[in-house]
PDB file of C-alpha atoms in Angstrom:
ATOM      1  CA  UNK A   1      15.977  -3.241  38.375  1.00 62.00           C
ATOM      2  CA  UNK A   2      16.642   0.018  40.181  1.00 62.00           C
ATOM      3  CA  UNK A   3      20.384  -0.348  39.124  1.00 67.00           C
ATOM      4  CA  UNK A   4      19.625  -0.788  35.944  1.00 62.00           C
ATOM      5  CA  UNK A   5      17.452   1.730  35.533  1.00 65.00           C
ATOM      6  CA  UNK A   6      20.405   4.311  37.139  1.00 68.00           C
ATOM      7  CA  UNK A   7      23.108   3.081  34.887  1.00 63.00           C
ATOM      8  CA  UNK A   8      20.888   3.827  31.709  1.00 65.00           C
ATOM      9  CA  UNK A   9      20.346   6.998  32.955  1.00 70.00           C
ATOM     10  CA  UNK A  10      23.775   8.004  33.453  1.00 71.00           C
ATOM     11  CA  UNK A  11      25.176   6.086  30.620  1.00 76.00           C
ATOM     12  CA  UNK A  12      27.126   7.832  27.946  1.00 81.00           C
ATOM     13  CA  UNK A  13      29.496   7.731  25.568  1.00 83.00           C
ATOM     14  CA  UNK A  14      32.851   9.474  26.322  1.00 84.00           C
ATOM     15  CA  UNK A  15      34.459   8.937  22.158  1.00 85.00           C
ATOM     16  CA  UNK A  16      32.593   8.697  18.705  1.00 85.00           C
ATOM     17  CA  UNK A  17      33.837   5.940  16.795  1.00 84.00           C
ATOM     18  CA  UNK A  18      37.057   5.456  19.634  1.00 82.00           C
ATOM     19  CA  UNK A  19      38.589   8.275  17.463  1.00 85.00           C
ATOM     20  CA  UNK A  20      37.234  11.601  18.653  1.00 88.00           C
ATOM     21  CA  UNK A  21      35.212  13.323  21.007  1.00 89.00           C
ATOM     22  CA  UNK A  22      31.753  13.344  21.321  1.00 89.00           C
ATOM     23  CA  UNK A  23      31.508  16.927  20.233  1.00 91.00           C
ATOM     24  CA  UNK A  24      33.764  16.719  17.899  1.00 92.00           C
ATOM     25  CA  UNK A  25      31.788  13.915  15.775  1.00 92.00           C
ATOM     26  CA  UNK A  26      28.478  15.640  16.528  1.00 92.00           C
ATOM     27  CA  UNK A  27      30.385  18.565  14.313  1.00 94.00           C
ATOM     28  CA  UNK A  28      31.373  15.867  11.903  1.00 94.00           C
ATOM     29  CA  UNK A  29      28.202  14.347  11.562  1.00 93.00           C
ATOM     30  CA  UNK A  30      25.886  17.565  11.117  1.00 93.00           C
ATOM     31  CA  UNK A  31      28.935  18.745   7.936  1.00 95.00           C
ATOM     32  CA  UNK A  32      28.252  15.269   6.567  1.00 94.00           C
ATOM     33  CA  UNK A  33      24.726  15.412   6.704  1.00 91.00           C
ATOM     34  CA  UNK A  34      24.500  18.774   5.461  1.00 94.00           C
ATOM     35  CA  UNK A  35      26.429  17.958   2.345  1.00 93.00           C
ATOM     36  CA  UNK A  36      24.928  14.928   1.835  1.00 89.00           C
ATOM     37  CA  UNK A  37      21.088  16.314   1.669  1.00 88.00           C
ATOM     38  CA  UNK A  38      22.410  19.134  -0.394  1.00 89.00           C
ATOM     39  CA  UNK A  39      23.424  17.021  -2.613  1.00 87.00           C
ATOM     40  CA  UNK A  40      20.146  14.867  -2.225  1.00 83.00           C
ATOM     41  CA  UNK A  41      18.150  17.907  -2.945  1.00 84.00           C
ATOM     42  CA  UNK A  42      20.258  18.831  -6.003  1.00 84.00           C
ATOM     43  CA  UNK A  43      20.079  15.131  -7.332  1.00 80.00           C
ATOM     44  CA  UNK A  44      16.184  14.664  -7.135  1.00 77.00           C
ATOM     45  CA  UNK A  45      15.389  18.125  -8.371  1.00 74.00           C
ATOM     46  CA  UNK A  46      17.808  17.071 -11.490  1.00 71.00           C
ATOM     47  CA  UNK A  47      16.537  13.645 -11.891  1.00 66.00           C
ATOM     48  CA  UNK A  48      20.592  12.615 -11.448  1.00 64.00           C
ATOM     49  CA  UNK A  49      19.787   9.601  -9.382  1.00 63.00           C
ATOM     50  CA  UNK A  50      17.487   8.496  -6.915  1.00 65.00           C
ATOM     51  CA  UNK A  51      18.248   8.563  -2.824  1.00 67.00           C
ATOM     52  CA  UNK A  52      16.883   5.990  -0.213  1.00 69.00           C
ATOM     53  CA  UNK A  53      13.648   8.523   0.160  1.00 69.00           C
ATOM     54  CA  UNK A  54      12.706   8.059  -3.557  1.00 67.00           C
ATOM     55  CA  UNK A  55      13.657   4.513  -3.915  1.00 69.00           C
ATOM     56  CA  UNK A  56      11.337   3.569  -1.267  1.00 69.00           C
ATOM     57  CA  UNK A  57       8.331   6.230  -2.334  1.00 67.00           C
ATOM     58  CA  UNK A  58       8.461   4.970  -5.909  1.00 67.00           C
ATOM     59  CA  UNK A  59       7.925   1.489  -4.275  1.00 66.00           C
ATOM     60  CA  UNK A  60       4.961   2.182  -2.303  1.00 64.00           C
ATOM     61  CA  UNK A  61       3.168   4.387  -5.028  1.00 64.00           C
ATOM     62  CA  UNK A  62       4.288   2.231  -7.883  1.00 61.00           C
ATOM     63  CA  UNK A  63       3.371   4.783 -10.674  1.00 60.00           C
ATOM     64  CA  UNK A  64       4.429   7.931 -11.153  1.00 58.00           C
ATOM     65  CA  UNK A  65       2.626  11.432  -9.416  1.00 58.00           C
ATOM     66  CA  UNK A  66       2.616  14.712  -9.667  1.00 57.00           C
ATOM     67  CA  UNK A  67       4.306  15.320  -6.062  1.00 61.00           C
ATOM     68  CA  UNK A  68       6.470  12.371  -6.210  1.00 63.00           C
ATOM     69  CA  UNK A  69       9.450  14.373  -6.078  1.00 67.00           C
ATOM     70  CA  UNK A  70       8.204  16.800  -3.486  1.00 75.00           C
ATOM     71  CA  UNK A  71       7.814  14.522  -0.853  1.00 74.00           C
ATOM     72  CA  UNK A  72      12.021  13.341  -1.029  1.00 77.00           C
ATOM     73  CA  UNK A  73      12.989  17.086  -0.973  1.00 82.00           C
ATOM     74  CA  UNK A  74      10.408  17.881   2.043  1.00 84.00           C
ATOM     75  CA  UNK A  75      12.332  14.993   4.076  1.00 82.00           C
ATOM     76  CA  UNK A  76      16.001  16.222   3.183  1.00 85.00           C
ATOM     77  CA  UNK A  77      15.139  19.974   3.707  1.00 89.00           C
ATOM     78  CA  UNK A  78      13.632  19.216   6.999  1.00 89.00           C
ATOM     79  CA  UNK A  79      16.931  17.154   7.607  1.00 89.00           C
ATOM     80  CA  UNK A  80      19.210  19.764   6.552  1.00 92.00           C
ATOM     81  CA  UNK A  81      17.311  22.186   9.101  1.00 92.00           C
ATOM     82  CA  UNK A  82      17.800  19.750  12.086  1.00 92.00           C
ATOM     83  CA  UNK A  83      21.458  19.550  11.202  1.00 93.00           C
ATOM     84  CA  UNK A  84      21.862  23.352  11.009  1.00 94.00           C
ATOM     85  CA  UNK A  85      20.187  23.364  14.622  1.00 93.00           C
ATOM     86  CA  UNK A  86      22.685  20.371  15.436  1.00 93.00           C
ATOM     87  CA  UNK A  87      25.652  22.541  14.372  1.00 94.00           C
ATOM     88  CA  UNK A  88      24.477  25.593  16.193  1.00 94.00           C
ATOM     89  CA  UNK A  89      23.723  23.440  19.381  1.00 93.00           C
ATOM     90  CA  UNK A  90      27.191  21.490  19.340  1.00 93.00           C
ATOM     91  CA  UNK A  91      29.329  25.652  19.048  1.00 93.00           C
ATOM     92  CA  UNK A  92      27.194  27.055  21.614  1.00 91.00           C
ATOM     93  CA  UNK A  93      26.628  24.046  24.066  1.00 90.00           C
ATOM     94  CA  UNK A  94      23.139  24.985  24.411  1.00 90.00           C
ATOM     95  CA  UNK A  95      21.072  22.133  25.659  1.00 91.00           C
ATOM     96  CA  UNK A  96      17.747  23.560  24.818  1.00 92.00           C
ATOM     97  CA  UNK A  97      18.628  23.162  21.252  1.00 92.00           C
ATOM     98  CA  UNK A  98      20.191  19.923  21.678  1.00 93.00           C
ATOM     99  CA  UNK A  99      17.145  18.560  23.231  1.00 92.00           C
ATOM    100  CA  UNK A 100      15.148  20.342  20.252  1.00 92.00           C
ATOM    101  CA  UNK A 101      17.500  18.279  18.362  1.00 93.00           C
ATOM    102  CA  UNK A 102      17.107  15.288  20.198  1.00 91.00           C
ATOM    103  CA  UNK A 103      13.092  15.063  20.179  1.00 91.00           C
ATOM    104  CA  UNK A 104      13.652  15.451  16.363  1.00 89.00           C
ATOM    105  CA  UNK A 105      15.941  12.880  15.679  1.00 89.00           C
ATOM    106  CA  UNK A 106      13.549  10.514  18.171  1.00 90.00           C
ATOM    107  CA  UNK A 107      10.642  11.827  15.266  1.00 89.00           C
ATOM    108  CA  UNK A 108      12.697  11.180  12.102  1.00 85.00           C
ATOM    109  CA  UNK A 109      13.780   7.346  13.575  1.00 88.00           C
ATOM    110  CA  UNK A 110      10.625   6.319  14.487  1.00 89.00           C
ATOM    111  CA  UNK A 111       8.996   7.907  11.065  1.00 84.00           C
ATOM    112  CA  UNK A 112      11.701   5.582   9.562  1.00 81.00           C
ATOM    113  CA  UNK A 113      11.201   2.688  10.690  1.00 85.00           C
ATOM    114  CA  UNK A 114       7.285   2.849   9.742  1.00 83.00           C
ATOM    115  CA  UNK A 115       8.565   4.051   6.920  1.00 76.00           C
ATOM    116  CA  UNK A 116      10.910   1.144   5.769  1.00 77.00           C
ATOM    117  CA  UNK A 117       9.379  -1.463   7.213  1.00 77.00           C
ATOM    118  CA  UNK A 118       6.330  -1.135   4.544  1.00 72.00           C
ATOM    119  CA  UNK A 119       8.365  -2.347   1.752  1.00 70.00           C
ATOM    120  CA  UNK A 120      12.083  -3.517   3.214  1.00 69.00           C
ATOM    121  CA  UNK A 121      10.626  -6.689   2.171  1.00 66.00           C
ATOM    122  CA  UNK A 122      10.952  -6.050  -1.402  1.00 65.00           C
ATOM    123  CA  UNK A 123      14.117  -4.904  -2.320  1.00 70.00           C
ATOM    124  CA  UNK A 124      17.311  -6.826  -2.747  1.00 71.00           C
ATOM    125  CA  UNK A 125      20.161  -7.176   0.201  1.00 78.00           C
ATOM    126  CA  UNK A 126      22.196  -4.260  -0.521  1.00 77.00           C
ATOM    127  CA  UNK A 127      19.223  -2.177  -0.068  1.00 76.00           C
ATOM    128  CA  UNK A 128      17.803  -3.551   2.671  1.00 79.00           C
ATOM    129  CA  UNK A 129      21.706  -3.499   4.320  1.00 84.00           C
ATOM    130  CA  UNK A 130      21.614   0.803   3.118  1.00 80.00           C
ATOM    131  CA  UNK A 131      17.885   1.157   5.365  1.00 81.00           C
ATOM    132  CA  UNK A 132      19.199  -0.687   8.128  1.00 85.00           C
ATOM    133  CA  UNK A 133      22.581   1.071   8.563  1.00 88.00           C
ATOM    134  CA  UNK A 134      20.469   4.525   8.270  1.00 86.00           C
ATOM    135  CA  UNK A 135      18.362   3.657  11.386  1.00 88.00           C
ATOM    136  CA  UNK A 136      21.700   2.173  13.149  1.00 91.00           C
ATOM    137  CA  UNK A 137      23.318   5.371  12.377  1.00 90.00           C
ATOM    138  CA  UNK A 138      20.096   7.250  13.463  1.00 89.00           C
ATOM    139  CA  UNK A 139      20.704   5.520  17.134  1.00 91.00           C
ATOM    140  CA  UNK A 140      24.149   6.049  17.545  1.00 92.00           C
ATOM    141  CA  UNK A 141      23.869   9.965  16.954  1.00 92.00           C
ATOM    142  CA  UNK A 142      20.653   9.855  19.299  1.00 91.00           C
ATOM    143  CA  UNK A 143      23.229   8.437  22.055  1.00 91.00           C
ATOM    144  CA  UNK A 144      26.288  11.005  21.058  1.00 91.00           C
ATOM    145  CA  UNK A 145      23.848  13.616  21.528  1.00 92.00           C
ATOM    146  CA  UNK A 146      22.035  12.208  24.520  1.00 91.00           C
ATOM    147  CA  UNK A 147      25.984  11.940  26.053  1.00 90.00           C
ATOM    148  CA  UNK A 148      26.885  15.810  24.996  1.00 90.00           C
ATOM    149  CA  UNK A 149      23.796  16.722  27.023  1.00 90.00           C
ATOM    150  CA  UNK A 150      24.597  14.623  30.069  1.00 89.00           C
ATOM    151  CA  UNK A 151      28.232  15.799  29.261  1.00 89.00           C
ATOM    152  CA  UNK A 152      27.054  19.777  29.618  1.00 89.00           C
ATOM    153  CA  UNK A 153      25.194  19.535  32.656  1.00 88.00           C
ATOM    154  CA  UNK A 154      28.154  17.763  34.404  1.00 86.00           C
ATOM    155  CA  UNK A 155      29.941  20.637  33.615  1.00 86.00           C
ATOM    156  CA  UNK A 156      27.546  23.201  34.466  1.00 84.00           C
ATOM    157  CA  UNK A 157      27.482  21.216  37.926  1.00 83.00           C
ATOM    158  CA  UNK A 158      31.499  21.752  38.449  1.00 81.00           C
ATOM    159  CA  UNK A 159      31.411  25.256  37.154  1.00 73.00           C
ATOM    160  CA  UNK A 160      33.045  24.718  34.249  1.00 58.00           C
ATOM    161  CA  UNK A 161      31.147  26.177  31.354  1.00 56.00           C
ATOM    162  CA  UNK A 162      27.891  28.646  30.683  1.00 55.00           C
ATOM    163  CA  UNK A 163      24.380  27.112  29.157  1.00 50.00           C
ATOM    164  CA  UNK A 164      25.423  28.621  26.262  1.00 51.00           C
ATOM    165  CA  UNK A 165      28.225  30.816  24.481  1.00 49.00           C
ATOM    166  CA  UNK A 166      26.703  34.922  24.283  1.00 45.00           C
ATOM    167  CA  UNK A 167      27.906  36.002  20.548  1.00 43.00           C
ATOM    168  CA  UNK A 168      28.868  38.989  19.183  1.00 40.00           C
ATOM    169  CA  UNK A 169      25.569  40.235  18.003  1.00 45.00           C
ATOM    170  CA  UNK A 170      24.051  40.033  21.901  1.00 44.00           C
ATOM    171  CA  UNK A 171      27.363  41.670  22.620  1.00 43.00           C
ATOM    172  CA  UNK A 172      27.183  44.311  20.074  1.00 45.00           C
ATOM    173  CA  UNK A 173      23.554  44.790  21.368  1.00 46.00           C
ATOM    174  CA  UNK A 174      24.005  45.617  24.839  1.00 48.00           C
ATOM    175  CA  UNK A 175      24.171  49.591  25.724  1.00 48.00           C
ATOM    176  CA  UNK A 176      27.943  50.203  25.883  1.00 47.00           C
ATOM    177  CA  UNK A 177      27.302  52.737  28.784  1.00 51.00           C
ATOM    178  CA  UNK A 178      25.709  49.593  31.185  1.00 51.00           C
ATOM    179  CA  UNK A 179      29.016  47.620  29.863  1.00 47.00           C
ATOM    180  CA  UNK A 180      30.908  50.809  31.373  1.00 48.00           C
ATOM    181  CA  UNK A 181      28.781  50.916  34.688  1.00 47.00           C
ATOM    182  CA  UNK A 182      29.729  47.346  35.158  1.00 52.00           C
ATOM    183  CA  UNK A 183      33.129  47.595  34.575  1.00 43.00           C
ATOM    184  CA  UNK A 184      33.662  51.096  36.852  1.00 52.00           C
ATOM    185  CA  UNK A 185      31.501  49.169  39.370  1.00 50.00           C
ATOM    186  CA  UNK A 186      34.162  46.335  39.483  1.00 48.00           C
ATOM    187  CA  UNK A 187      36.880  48.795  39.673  1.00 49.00           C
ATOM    188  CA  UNK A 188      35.598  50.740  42.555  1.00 50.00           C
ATOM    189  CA  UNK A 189      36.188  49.253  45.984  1.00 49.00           C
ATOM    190  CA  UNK A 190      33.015  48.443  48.002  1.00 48.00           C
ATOM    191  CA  UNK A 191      32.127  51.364  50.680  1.00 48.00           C
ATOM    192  CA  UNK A 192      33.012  48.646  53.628  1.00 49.00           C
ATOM    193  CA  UNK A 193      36.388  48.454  51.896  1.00 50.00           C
ATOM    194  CA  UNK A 194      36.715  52.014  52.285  1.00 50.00           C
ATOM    195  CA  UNK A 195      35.883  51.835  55.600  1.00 52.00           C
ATOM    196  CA  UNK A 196      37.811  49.781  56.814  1.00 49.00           C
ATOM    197  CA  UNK A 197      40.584  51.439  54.670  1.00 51.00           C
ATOM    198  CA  UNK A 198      39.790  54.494  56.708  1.00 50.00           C
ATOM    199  CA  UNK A 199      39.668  52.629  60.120  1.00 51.00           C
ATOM    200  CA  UNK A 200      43.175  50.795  59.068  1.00 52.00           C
ATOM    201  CA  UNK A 201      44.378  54.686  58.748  1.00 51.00           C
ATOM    202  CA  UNK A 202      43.561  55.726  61.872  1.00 51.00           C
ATOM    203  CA  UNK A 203      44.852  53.306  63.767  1.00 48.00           C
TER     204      UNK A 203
END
């Protein structure tokens, strides 16, 4: 039990779909995503078709409602957010955004699943194939994420890379005379240096 309980702790994934990297599908998968609900958005608020969100709403309420359409565009706006967050986590390998991520995706699955499972019953097979491969999907970038965080802190462990990437606006914000101090401080040579550059020339 105890070894079981280790190897799901360290387990990861080291390639998305045994084409790329981890990161590098995390990047694909928040573009995708980010298309796709824009395109959500723009459909619903158009009345151009209907995405899984209002398929499954206009089943449960069965007529039609005032905020009917609000609800779809709540869920896709709230997506698009966690895939901005997604894309900002995955450039700056910060893993207090990727766990931010993380805990939302857990939200959104689990919200899904209640979700479906009210009425997955009563539409046909292709449907009920579209819900399913949502939640599958849902998992699989749960573990990709889960193995870019484990992937990080390995890292961080061997020295290899920061929390996170400083940008050019915390750059541009720092007092350029404390960048200057630094930099003469590195320059100078310690005062034992000097000493013993003193004590070298004596001798």
């Amino acid at each position: 039990m105890d070894l079981l309980i280790d190897y799901l702790k360290s387990f990861k994934l080291n390639r998305c779909c045994c084409l790329f990297s981890v990161r590098t599908g995390l990047l694909l998968i928040g573009y995708f995503n980010i298309i796709y609900d824009s395109m959500a958005i723009a459909a619903i608020s158009e009345f151009l078709y209907s995405p899984i969100v209002q398929e499954v709403l206009d089943a449960i309420t069965k007529e039609q409602m005032p905020f009917q359409n609000s609800i779809p565009i709540f869920c896709y706006i709230t997506e698009f957010g966690f895939n901005v967050v997604l894309l900002c986590a995955v450039y700056r390998r910060d893993l207090h955004l990727l766990k931010i991520y993380l805990y939302g995706c857990f939200t959104i699955l689990v919200t899904s699943i209640l979700f479906y499972s009210v009425v997955i019953a009563g539409f046909d097979m292709l449907m009920e194939f579209v819900i399913v491969f949502s939640i599958i999907l849902d998992v699989y970038v749960i573990l990709l994420v889960r193995s870019e965080i484990l992937e990080i802190k390995e890292s961080q462990k061997n020295g290899g890379i920061p929390t996170l990437v400083m940008s050019s606006g915390m750059l541009d914000a720092q007092d350029p005379h404390d960048i200057k101090a630094q930099v003469d401080c590195k320059d100078k040579p310690s005062s034992e240096g000097r000493r013993e550059q003193k004590t070298d020339n004596k001798k």
